[in-house]
mmCIF file of C-alpha atoms and ligand atoms in Angstrom:
data_model
loop_
_atom_site.group_PDB
_atom_site.id
_atom_site.type_symbol
_atom_site.label_atom_id
_atom_site.label_comp_id
_atom_site.label_asym_id
_atom_site.label_seq_id
_atom_site.Cartn_x
_atom_site.Cartn_y
_atom_site.Cartn_z
ATOM 1 C CA MET Q 1 82.898 115.973 106.903
ATOM 2 C CA MET Q 2 84.243 113.614 104.102
ATOM 3 C CA ARG Q 3 83.234 110.146 105.881
ATOM 4 C CA ASP Q 4 84.287 106.082 103.744
ATOM 5 C CA ARG Q 5 81.743 103.555 103.482
ATOM 6 C CA PHE Q 6 83.090 102.376 106.911
ATOM 7 C CA GLY Q 7 82.916 105.724 108.596
ATOM 8 C CA ARG Q 8 86.475 106.909 108.533
ATOM 9 C CA GLU Q 9 86.816 110.265 108.322
ATOM 10 C CA ILE Q 10 88.749 111.885 104.984
ATOM 11 C CA ASN Q 11 90.817 115.076 106.061
ATOM 12 C CA TYR Q 12 93.575 114.468 104.358
ATOM 13 C CA LEU Q 13 95.393 114.979 101.397
ATOM 14 C CA ARG Q 14 99.009 114.135 100.840
ATOM 15 C CA VAL Q 15 99.627 115.971 97.172
ATOM 16 C CA SER Q 16 102.418 114.390 94.392
ATOM 17 C CA LEU Q 17 104.062 117.449 92.917
ATOM 18 C CA THR Q 18 106.500 115.826 90.443
ATOM 19 C CA ASP Q 19 108.471 112.366 90.719
ATOM 20 C CA ARG Q 20 111.236 114.126 89.532
ATOM 21 C CA CYS Q 21 114.111 114.281 92.398
ATOM 22 C CA ASN Q 22 117.739 115.248 93.312
ATOM 23 C CA LEU Q 23 118.785 111.748 94.894
ATOM 24 C CA ARG Q 24 118.360 108.995 94.258
ATOM 25 C CA CYS Q 25 118.202 106.644 96.943
ATOM 26 C CA GLU Q 26 118.624 103.011 96.407
ATOM 27 C CA TYR Q 27 115.208 101.663 98.391
ATOM 28 C CA CYS Q 28 113.515 104.552 96.731
ATOM 29 C CA MET Q 29 114.385 105.601 92.866
ATOM 30 C CA PRO Q 30 116.613 103.085 90.041
ATOM 31 C CA GLU Q 31 120.058 103.876 89.848
ATOM 32 C CA ASP Q 32 119.911 106.171 86.269
ATOM 33 C CA GLY Q 33 116.998 107.280 87.502
ATOM 34 C CA ILE Q 34 113.588 107.388 86.324
ATOM 35 C CA LYS Q 35 113.369 104.949 83.824
ATOM 36 C CA ASN Q 36 110.072 106.637 81.851
ATOM 37 C CA LYS Q 37 110.064 109.999 83.148
ATOM 38 C CA ILE Q 38 106.559 111.671 82.828
ATOM 39 C CA PRO Q 39 105.647 113.796 79.837
ATOM 40 C CA HIS Q 40 105.039 117.197 80.384
ATOM 41 C CA CYS Q 41 101.742 117.148 79.051
ATOM 42 C CA ASP Q 42 100.695 113.691 81.739
ATOM 43 C CA MET Q 43 102.117 116.482 84.043
ATOM 44 C CA LEU Q 44 99.327 118.303 86.031
ATOM 45 C CA SER Q 45 99.446 122.086 85.502
ATOM 46 C CA LEU Q 46 100.347 124.041 88.929
ATOM 47 C CA GLU Q 47 96.992 125.250 88.203
ATOM 48 C CA GLU Q 48 95.447 122.319 87.929
ATOM 49 C CA LEU Q 49 97.395 120.822 91.522
ATOM 50 C CA TYR Q 50 95.683 123.690 93.088
ATOM 51 C CA LYS Q 51 92.174 123.377 91.506
ATOM 52 C CA ILE Q 52 91.669 120.025 92.974
ATOM 53 C CA THR Q 53 93.392 120.602 95.962
ATOM 54 C CA GLU Q 54 90.558 123.682 96.270
ATOM 55 C CA MET Q 55 88.333 121.291 95.637
ATOM 56 C CA PHE Q 56 89.232 118.308 97.987
ATOM 57 C CA VAL Q 57 89.225 120.970 100.668
ATOM 58 C CA LYS Q 58 85.235 122.150 99.425
ATOM 59 C CA VAL Q 59 84.781 118.019 100.424
ATOM 60 C CA GLY Q 60 85.942 118.667 103.685
ATOM 61 C CA ILE Q 61 90.224 118.211 102.990
ATOM 62 C CA ASP Q 62 91.616 120.174 106.543
ATOM 63 C CA LYS Q 63 94.637 118.777 105.959
ATOM 64 C CA ILE Q 64 97.527 118.724 103.605
ATOM 65 C CA ARG Q 65 100.706 117.494 102.340
ATOM 66 C CA PHE Q 66 102.896 118.228 100.011
ATOM 67 C CA THR Q 67 105.784 115.300 98.396
ATOM 68 C CA GLY Q 68 107.033 114.061 95.979
ATOM 69 C CA GLY Q 69 109.591 112.600 94.669
ATOM 70 C CA GLU Q 70 110.834 115.284 95.851
ATOM 71 C CA PRO Q 71 108.234 119.026 96.162
ATOM 72 C CA LEU Q 72 110.689 121.495 95.595
ATOM 73 C CA VAL Q 73 112.668 120.821 92.491
ATOM 74 C CA ARG Q 74 109.401 121.551 91.374
ATOM 75 C CA TYR Q 75 108.931 125.237 90.394
ATOM 76 C CA GLY Q 76 106.799 127.337 91.774
ATOM 77 C CA ALA Q 77 105.227 125.301 94.990
ATOM 78 C CA VAL Q 78 105.790 127.658 97.247
ATOM 79 C CA ASP Q 79 103.177 129.711 95.124
ATOM 80 C CA LEU Q 80 100.932 126.811 95.081
ATOM 81 C CA ILE Q 81 102.196 126.043 99.414
ATOM 82 C CA LYS Q 82 100.910 129.356 99.989
ATOM 83 C CA LYS Q 83 97.727 129.723 97.938
ATOM 84 C CA VAL Q 84 96.449 125.869 99.217
ATOM 85 C CA LYS Q 85 97.337 127.828 103.150
ATOM 86 C CA ALA Q 86 94.985 130.496 101.761
ATOM 87 C CA LEU Q 87 91.982 128.276 101.243
ATOM 88 C CA GLN Q 88 89.280 128.961 103.366
ATOM 89 C CA GLY Q 89 89.293 125.876 106.330
ATOM 90 C CA VAL Q 90 92.598 124.639 105.518
ATOM 91 C CA LYS Q 91 93.685 123.599 109.305
ATOM 92 C CA GLU Q 92 97.411 122.597 108.294
ATOM 93 C CA VAL Q 93 100.169 122.513 105.830
ATOM 94 C CA THR Q 94 103.016 120.369 105.149
ATOM 95 C CA LEU Q 95 105.601 118.947 103.334
ATOM 96 C CA THR Q 96 107.838 116.048 103.587
ATOM 97 C CA THR Q 97 111.249 116.044 102.116
ATOM 98 C CA ASN Q 98 114.725 115.395 101.944
ATOM 99 C CA GLY Q 99 116.264 118.968 102.862
ATOM 100 C CA ILE Q 100 118.519 119.117 100.138
ATOM 101 C CA LEU Q 101 117.099 122.840 98.921
ATOM 102 C CA LEU Q 102 115.785 122.924 102.347
ATOM 103 C CA GLU Q 103 117.591 126.509 103.515
ATOM 104 C CA ASP Q 104 117.228 127.722 100.445
ATOM 105 C CA LYS Q 105 114.020 127.525 100.620
ATOM 106 C CA LEU Q 106 113.060 127.711 104.060
ATOM 107 C CA GLN Q 107 111.904 131.207 104.522
ATOM 108 C CA GLU Q 108 109.609 132.051 102.036
ATOM 109 C CA LEU Q 109 108.320 128.182 103.329
ATOM 110 C CA VAL Q 110 107.824 129.961 106.517
ATOM 111 C CA ASP Q 111 105.934 132.478 104.831
ATOM 112 C CA ALA Q 112 103.444 130.828 103.252
ATOM 113 C CA GLY Q 113 102.619 129.947 106.483
ATOM 114 C CA VAL Q 114 105.101 125.541 107.015
ATOM 115 C CA LYS Q 115 104.599 125.166 110.706
ATOM 116 C CA ARG Q 116 105.229 121.265 110.859
ATOM 117 C CA LEU Q 117 108.351 119.302 108.323
ATOM 118 C CA ASN Q 118 108.819 116.263 107.538
ATOM 119 C CA ILE Q 119 112.232 115.952 106.819
ATOM 120 C CA SER Q 120 113.833 112.211 105.669
ATOM 121 C CA LEU Q 121 117.612 110.672 106.510
ATOM 122 C CA ASP Q 122 118.079 107.162 106.870
ATOM 123 C CA THR Q 123 122.099 107.988 108.370
ATOM 124 C CA LEU Q 124 123.874 110.506 110.064
ATOM 125 C CA ASP Q 125 126.970 109.810 109.313
ATOM 126 C CA PRO Q 126 128.426 112.061 106.248
ATOM 127 C CA GLU Q 127 129.614 108.493 103.638
ATOM 128 C CA LYS Q 128 126.819 106.078 104.490
ATOM 129 C CA TYR Q 129 124.703 109.522 102.959
ATOM 130 C CA LYS Q 130 126.563 110.076 99.636
ATOM 131 C CA GLN Q 131 125.934 106.007 99.426
ATOM 132 C CA ILE Q 132 121.944 105.341 100.330
ATOM 133 C CA THR Q 133 121.288 109.066 98.640
ATOM 134 C CA ARG Q 134 123.807 107.551 95.074
ATOM 135 C CA GLY Q 135 124.895 110.769 95.427
ATOM 136 C CA GLY Q 136 123.791 113.267 98.544
ATOM 137 C CA ASP Q 137 125.424 115.997 100.513
ATOM 138 C CA ILE Q 138 124.019 115.439 104.344
ATOM 139 C CA ASN Q 139 125.511 119.147 105.376
ATOM 140 C CA LYS Q 140 123.033 120.545 103.291
ATOM 141 C CA VAL Q 141 119.968 119.062 105.314
ATOM 142 C CA LEU Q 142 121.524 119.475 108.495
ATOM 143 C CA ASN Q 143 121.990 123.085 107.841
ATOM 144 C CA GLY Q 144 118.344 122.851 106.780
ATOM 145 C CA ILE Q 145 117.230 120.835 110.223
ATOM 146 C CA GLU Q 146 119.638 123.462 112.209
ATOM 147 C CA LYS Q 147 117.587 126.807 110.186
ATOM 148 C CA ALA Q 148 113.960 124.593 110.588
ATOM 149 C CA LYS Q 149 114.693 124.918 114.449
ATOM 150 C CA LYS Q 150 115.367 128.733 114.372
ATOM 151 C CA LEU Q 151 113.018 129.179 112.376
ATOM 152 C CA GLY Q 152 110.504 128.292 114.660
ATOM 153 C CA ILE Q 153 109.515 124.914 112.980
ATOM 154 C CA ASN Q 154 108.349 122.820 115.541
ATOM 155 C CA PRO Q 155 108.638 119.781 115.973
ATOM 156 C CA ILE Q 156 110.872 119.075 112.935
ATOM 157 C CA LYS Q 157 109.552 115.012 111.817
ATOM 158 C CA ILE Q 158 112.498 113.101 111.075
ATOM 159 C CA ASN Q 159 111.987 110.376 109.016
ATOM 160 C CA THR Q 160 114.142 107.174 109.025
ATOM 161 C CA VAL Q 161 113.443 104.085 107.023
ATOM 162 C CA LEU Q 162 115.030 101.572 108.679
ATOM 163 C CA ILE Q 163 118.192 99.042 106.330
ATOM 164 C CA GLY Q 164 119.016 96.263 108.135
ATOM 165 C CA GLY Q 165 123.370 95.968 107.966
ATOM 166 C CA PHE Q 166 123.021 99.590 107.383
ATOM 167 C CA ASN Q 167 121.866 102.249 109.555
ATOM 168 C CA ASP Q 168 120.948 99.857 112.496
ATOM 169 C CA GLY Q 169 123.273 100.182 114.131
ATOM 170 C CA GLU Q 170 122.975 103.881 114.266
ATOM 171 C CA ILE Q 171 119.095 103.830 115.965
ATOM 172 C CA PRO Q 172 120.637 104.868 119.731
ATOM 173 C CA GLU Q 173 122.950 108.121 118.102
ATOM 174 C CA PHE Q 174 118.972 108.694 116.212
ATOM 175 C CA VAL Q 175 116.033 108.489 119.205
ATOM 176 C CA GLU Q 176 119.558 110.496 121.249
ATOM 177 C CA LEU Q 177 117.700 113.449 118.603
ATOM 178 C CA THR Q 178 114.995 113.660 120.693
ATOM 179 C CA ARG Q 179 116.193 114.068 123.953
ATOM 180 C CA ASN Q 180 116.034 118.040 124.158
ATOM 181 C CA GLY Q 181 112.851 118.587 122.109
ATOM 182 C CA GLY Q 182 111.649 120.508 118.689
ATOM 183 C CA ILE Q 183 112.739 117.056 117.038
ATOM 184 C CA ASP Q 184 111.059 114.101 117.278
ATOM 185 C CA VAL Q 185 111.933 110.938 114.754
ATOM 186 C CA ARG Q 186 110.495 108.632 112.973
ATOM 187 C CA PHE Q 187 111.133 104.329 112.387
ATOM 188 C CA ILE Q 188 110.473 104.106 109.341
ATOM 189 C CA GLU Q 189 109.534 100.576 107.749
ATOM 190 C CA LEU Q 190 111.130 99.200 104.987
ATOM 191 C CA MET Q 191 107.849 98.195 102.197
ATOM 192 C CA PRO Q 192 108.456 96.544 99.193
ATOM 193 C CA ILE Q 193 107.386 99.073 97.009
ATOM 194 C CA GLY Q 194 108.487 99.827 92.887
ATOM 195 C CA GLU Q 195 112.409 99.177 91.924
ATOM 196 C CA ALA Q 196 113.116 98.367 95.763
ATOM 197 C CA SER Q 197 110.958 94.724 96.327
ATOM 198 C CA GLY Q 198 113.918 93.375 95.348
ATOM 199 C CA PHE Q 199 116.448 95.263 98.043
ATOM 200 C CA ALA Q 200 113.513 95.572 100.378
ATOM 201 C CA LYS Q 201 113.182 92.291 101.503
ATOM 202 C CA SER Q 202 116.296 90.997 102.146
ATOM 203 C CA LYS Q 203 116.926 94.110 104.399
ATOM 204 C CA PHE Q 204 113.732 94.207 106.087
ATOM 205 C CA ILE Q 205 114.304 95.443 109.719
ATOM 206 C CA SER Q 206 110.608 94.752 112.250
ATOM 207 C CA ASN Q 207 110.654 97.815 113.745
ATOM 208 C CA GLU Q 208 110.766 95.938 117.231
ATOM 209 C CA GLU Q 209 113.922 95.938 116.847
ATOM 210 C CA ILE Q 210 114.434 100.191 117.919
ATOM 211 C CA LEU Q 211 112.761 98.520 121.865
ATOM 212 C CA LYS Q 212 115.819 96.139 121.043
ATOM 213 C CA ARG Q 213 118.360 98.451 121.049
ATOM 214 C CA VAL Q 214 116.555 101.263 122.893
ATOM 215 C CA PRO Q 215 114.944 99.103 125.715
ATOM 216 C CA GLU Q 216 114.590 102.666 128.184
ATOM 217 C CA LEU Q 217 112.058 103.683 125.810
ATOM 218 C CA GLU Q 218 109.091 104.296 127.381
ATOM 219 C CA ALA Q 219 105.770 103.977 125.447
ATOM 220 C CA ILE Q 220 103.426 107.501 125.819
ATOM 221 C CA GLU Q 221 100.211 107.846 124.489
ATOM 222 C CA ARG Q 222 98.441 108.625 121.025
ATOM 223 C CA GLU Q 223 97.504 111.748 120.880
ATOM 224 C CA ASP Q 224 96.469 111.481 116.795
ATOM 225 C CA PRO Q 225 94.155 107.294 116.464
ATOM 226 C CA SER Q 226 95.203 108.417 112.415
ATOM 227 C CA SER Q 227 98.191 108.664 112.634
ATOM 228 C CA PRO Q 228 100.363 105.618 111.528
ATOM 229 C CA ALA Q 229 103.147 106.089 114.047
ATOM 230 C CA THR Q 230 103.539 104.542 117.880
ATOM 231 C CA TYR Q 231 104.844 106.702 120.450
ATOM 232 C CA TYR Q 232 107.698 106.746 123.045
ATOM 233 C CA ARG Q 233 110.373 109.112 124.976
ATOM 234 C CA LEU Q 234 112.917 108.629 126.728
ATOM 235 C CA PRO Q 235 112.346 108.645 130.361
ATOM 236 C CA ASP Q 236 113.891 112.867 130.403
ATOM 237 C CA GLY Q 237 113.477 112.919 126.704
ATOM 238 C CA LYS Q 238 111.146 115.620 125.807
ATOM 239 C CA GLY Q 239 110.655 114.262 122.116
ATOM 240 C CA LYS Q 240 109.298 111.325 120.491
ATOM 241 C CA VAL Q 241 109.977 108.795 119.233
ATOM 242 C CA GLY Q 242 107.731 106.576 116.878
ATOM 243 C CA LEU Q 243 107.549 103.239 115.257
ATOM 244 C CA ILE Q 244 105.858 102.958 111.907
ATOM 245 C CA ASN Q 245 104.831 99.536 110.601
ATOM 246 C CA PRO Q 246 103.011 99.522 107.702
ATOM 247 C CA ILE Q 247 104.072 95.801 107.307
ATOM 248 C CA SER Q 248 103.790 93.740 110.694
ATOM 249 C CA CYS Q 249 101.113 96.469 111.907
ATOM 250 C CA LYS Q 250 98.206 97.650 110.100
ATOM 251 C CA PHE Q 251 97.135 100.558 111.072
ATOM 252 C CA CYS Q 252 93.856 100.829 108.262
ATOM 253 C CA THR Q 253 90.812 101.815 110.878
ATOM 254 C CA ASN Q 254 91.958 104.557 111.768
ATOM 255 C CA CYS Q 255 93.136 105.777 108.399
ATOM 256 C CA ASN Q 256 92.023 109.261 107.139
ATOM 257 C CA ARG Q 257 94.343 109.938 104.151
ATOM 258 C CA VAL Q 258 94.202 109.732 100.518
ATOM 259 C CA ARG Q 259 96.522 110.602 97.888
ATOM 260 C CA LEU Q 260 97.252 112.423 94.805
ATOM 261 C CA THR Q 261 99.399 111.740 92.213
ATOM 262 C CA ALA Q 262 101.237 114.849 89.986
ATOM 263 C CA THR Q 263 99.402 113.453 87.016
ATOM 264 C CA GLY Q 264 96.417 113.878 88.645
ATOM 265 C CA LYS Q 265 95.916 110.322 89.269
ATOM 266 C CA LEU Q 266 93.823 109.629 92.888
ATOM 267 C CA LYS Q 267 95.234 106.783 95.605
ATOM 268 C CA LEU Q 268 93.280 106.067 98.094
ATOM 269 C CA CYS Q 269 95.218 103.908 99.014
ATOM 270 C CA LEU Q 270 98.494 103.115 99.082
ATOM 271 C CA HIS Q 271 98.503 99.678 98.437
ATOM 272 C CA SER Q 272 96.530 98.753 96.335
ATOM 273 C CA ASN Q 273 97.610 99.873 92.457
ATOM 274 C CA ARG Q 274 93.809 101.336 91.693
ATOM 275 C CA GLU Q 275 94.440 104.931 90.470
ATOM 276 C CA ILE Q 276 90.926 106.895 90.065
ATOM 277 C CA ASP Q 277 92.435 109.948 86.582
ATOM 278 C CA LEU Q 278 90.492 112.622 88.250
ATOM 279 C CA ARG Q 279 93.444 114.452 85.797
ATOM 280 C CA LYS Q 280 90.537 113.650 82.804
ATOM 281 C CA ILE Q 281 87.845 114.186 84.355
ATOM 282 C CA LEU Q 282 89.133 118.360 84.316
ATOM 283 C CA ARG Q 283 90.465 117.920 81.292
ATOM 284 C CA GLU Q 284 86.671 116.653 79.880
ATOM 285 C CA GLY Q 285 84.816 119.384 81.786
ATOM 286 C CA GLY Q 286 83.385 116.289 84.262
ATOM 287 C CA ASP Q 287 82.689 116.438 87.571
ATOM 288 C CA LEU Q 288 85.162 116.867 89.686
ATOM 289 C CA GLU Q 289 83.676 117.540 93.225
ATOM 290 C CA LYS Q 290 80.561 114.032 92.315
ATOM 291 C CA ILE Q 291 83.635 111.964 91.952
ATOM 292 C CA ILE Q 292 85.534 112.171 94.309
ATOM 293 C CA ARG Q 293 82.660 111.965 96.707
ATOM 294 C CA GLU Q 294 81.551 108.529 95.095
ATOM 295 C CA SER Q 295 85.407 108.120 95.045
ATOM 296 C CA ILE Q 296 85.969 108.180 98.994
ATOM 297 C CA LEU Q 297 83.644 105.180 99.339
ATOM 298 C CA THR Q 298 85.084 102.790 96.908
ATOM 299 C CA LYS Q 299 88.124 103.946 99.295
ATOM 300 C CA GLU Q 300 89.765 99.888 101.019
ATOM 301 C CA GLU Q 301 89.106 98.715 103.842
ATOM 302 C CA GLU Q 302 92.592 97.670 104.483
ATOM 303 C CA HIS Q 303 95.875 96.607 102.411
ATOM 304 C CA HIS Q 304 97.482 93.532 102.200
ATOM 305 C CA LEU Q 305 101.131 94.194 101.793
ATOM 306 C CA GLU Q 306 101.821 90.831 104.145
ATOM 307 C CA ASN Q 307 100.039 88.870 101.069
ATOM 308 C CA GLU Q 308 102.942 89.926 98.613
ATOM 309 C CA GLU Q 309 100.582 92.146 96.604
ATOM 310 C CA TYR Q 310 103.359 93.953 95.823
ATOM 311 C CA ILE Q 311 102.844 98.127 93.778
ATOM 312 C CA THR Q 312 103.982 98.491 91.404
ATOM 313 C CA ARG Q 313 104.841 102.177 91.442
ATOM 314 C CA ASN Q 314 108.276 103.009 92.879
ATOM 315 C CA MET Q 315 107.645 105.890 95.988
ATOM 316 C CA ASN Q 316 108.890 108.532 94.602
ATOM 317 C CA GLN Q 317 105.928 108.425 91.706
ATOM 318 C CA ILE Q 318 103.491 108.305 94.765
ATOM 319 C CA GLY Q 319 104.840 110.275 97.749
ATOM 320 C CA GLY Q 320 105.070 107.862 100.923
HETATM 321 N N1 LIG V 401 111.296 113.154 98.040
HETATM 322 C C1 LIG V 401 110.799 113.386 99.986
HETATM 323 C C2 LIG V 401 111.533 113.033 100.985
HETATM 324 O O1 LIG V 401 112.511 111.820 101.113
HETATM 325 O O2 LIG V 401 111.147 113.305 101.979
HETATM 326 C C3 LIG V 401 109.723 113.104 100.158
HETATM 327 C C4 LIG V 401 108.955 111.828 99.156
HETATM 328 S S1 LIG V 401 109.377 110.011 99.559
HETATM 329 C C5 LIG V 401 109.134 108.520 98.369
HETATM 330 C C6 LIG V 401 108.569 110.409 101.547
HETATM 331 C C7 LIG V 401 109.441 109.119 101.870
HETATM 332 O O3 LIG V 401 109.052 107.981 101.539
HETATM 333 C C8 LIG V 401 110.524 109.590 102.592
HETATM 334 O O4 LIG V 401 111.046 109.334 103.679
HETATM 335 C C9 LIG V 401 111.114 107.831 101.990
HETATM 336 O O5 LIG V 401 112.503 107.351 102.750
HETATM 337 C C10 LIG V 401 110.152 107.235 102.008
HETATM 338 N N2 LIG V 401 110.209 105.960 101.249
HETATM 339 C C11 LIG V 401 111.195 105.599 100.416
HETATM 340 N N3 LIG V 401 111.130 104.402 99.980
HETATM 341 C C12 LIG V 401 110.489 103.727 101.051
HETATM 342 C C13 LIG V 401 110.100 102.848 100.944
HETATM 343 N N4 LIG V 401 110.201 101.487 100.104
HETATM 344 N N5 LIG V 401 109.858 101.523 101.934
HETATM 345 C C14 LIG V 401 109.115 102.918 103.594
HETATM 346 N N6 LIG V 401 110.057 104.692 102.992
HETATM 347 C C15 LIG V 401 110.195 104.879 101.593
HETATM 348 FE FE1 LIG V 402 113.877 111.320 96.040
HETATM 349 FE FE2 LIG V 402 112.466 111.521 98.355
HETATM 350 FE FE3 LIG V 402 112.895 108.796 97.396
HETATM 351 FE FE4 LIG V 402 115.140 109.727 98.574
HETATM 352 S S1 LIG V 402 113.700 109.174 99.203
HETATM 353 S S2 LIG V 402 114.780 109.363 95.752
HETATM 354 S S3 LIG V 402 114.541 111.735 98.503
HETATM 355 S S4 LIG V 402 111.639 110.710 96.371
#
């Protein structure tokens, strides 16, 4: 077990497999794609990603989430996930995906040991989906969700970023998806990060809006204290509705996670620009285990987004 200096157990690693993506969500990426594409040699190879993840598992990580950019556009992603799932001590591997490639890859992912999935979907309307993702086809995502249900992924968590004037009118429809079980919906407040800082500020609406629009939602007990979401349910609903307020409500006291970027930077707090270069340590033959253990002890106590301390990286580079 690994603890930071505030006594928090750190057992959750989020690994970004790539900064590339097959969509261009308005709040996440510039329209013309990534401006400074990471040169190939700066990206961790799959072997390096495996080695660093293996070391994290050795020091106490037992839950790993793969993200991106879009993790499924990285060639070899599923093989890596399978190898990581097979490491001794790993309890769970999960994935955050936009769902575009899910239908094709799902069987392989299930075979690799993935039992849960987070799928990002900000609208249920095909035209609006095309608009917010700058060209995406919602049917691919919906087919992916259907297939995930058939293959027993449970729960399927749908992540919906709340965007004022864009999808706040769809709140009841999203909540309705949770009624019969199998699907949880989590509403996420827009974060003023990277390129999207300006966009996010003008379209920000608080999660409290959900409770105003669907007042029958009932609060339910937190199963996992480290989860950034507070959960609700429809009175006769089987699935859960989660509210994630990275800005208006802090969840730092129970934070159990650290992040690894596709270039091998360790981010101890999503909301800090501070990074530790593990790629350099690995490539120069340094003591990775020692550096990881020491770095964990420097994890930030809490974040200060409300003080306008903006993050300069885009979410596609961090992984959310
Ligand atoms: N491409 C994958 C996807 O969209 O699920 C994984 C990476 S994406 C960066 C992870 C999550 O971050 C998505 O749910 C996305 O909606 C969310 N996200 C991106 N930019 C955001 C922002 N500025 N504020 C809040 N959430 C954001
Ligand atoms: Fe790509 Fe995900 Fe960012 Fe959308 S939110 S542009 S799908 S990385």
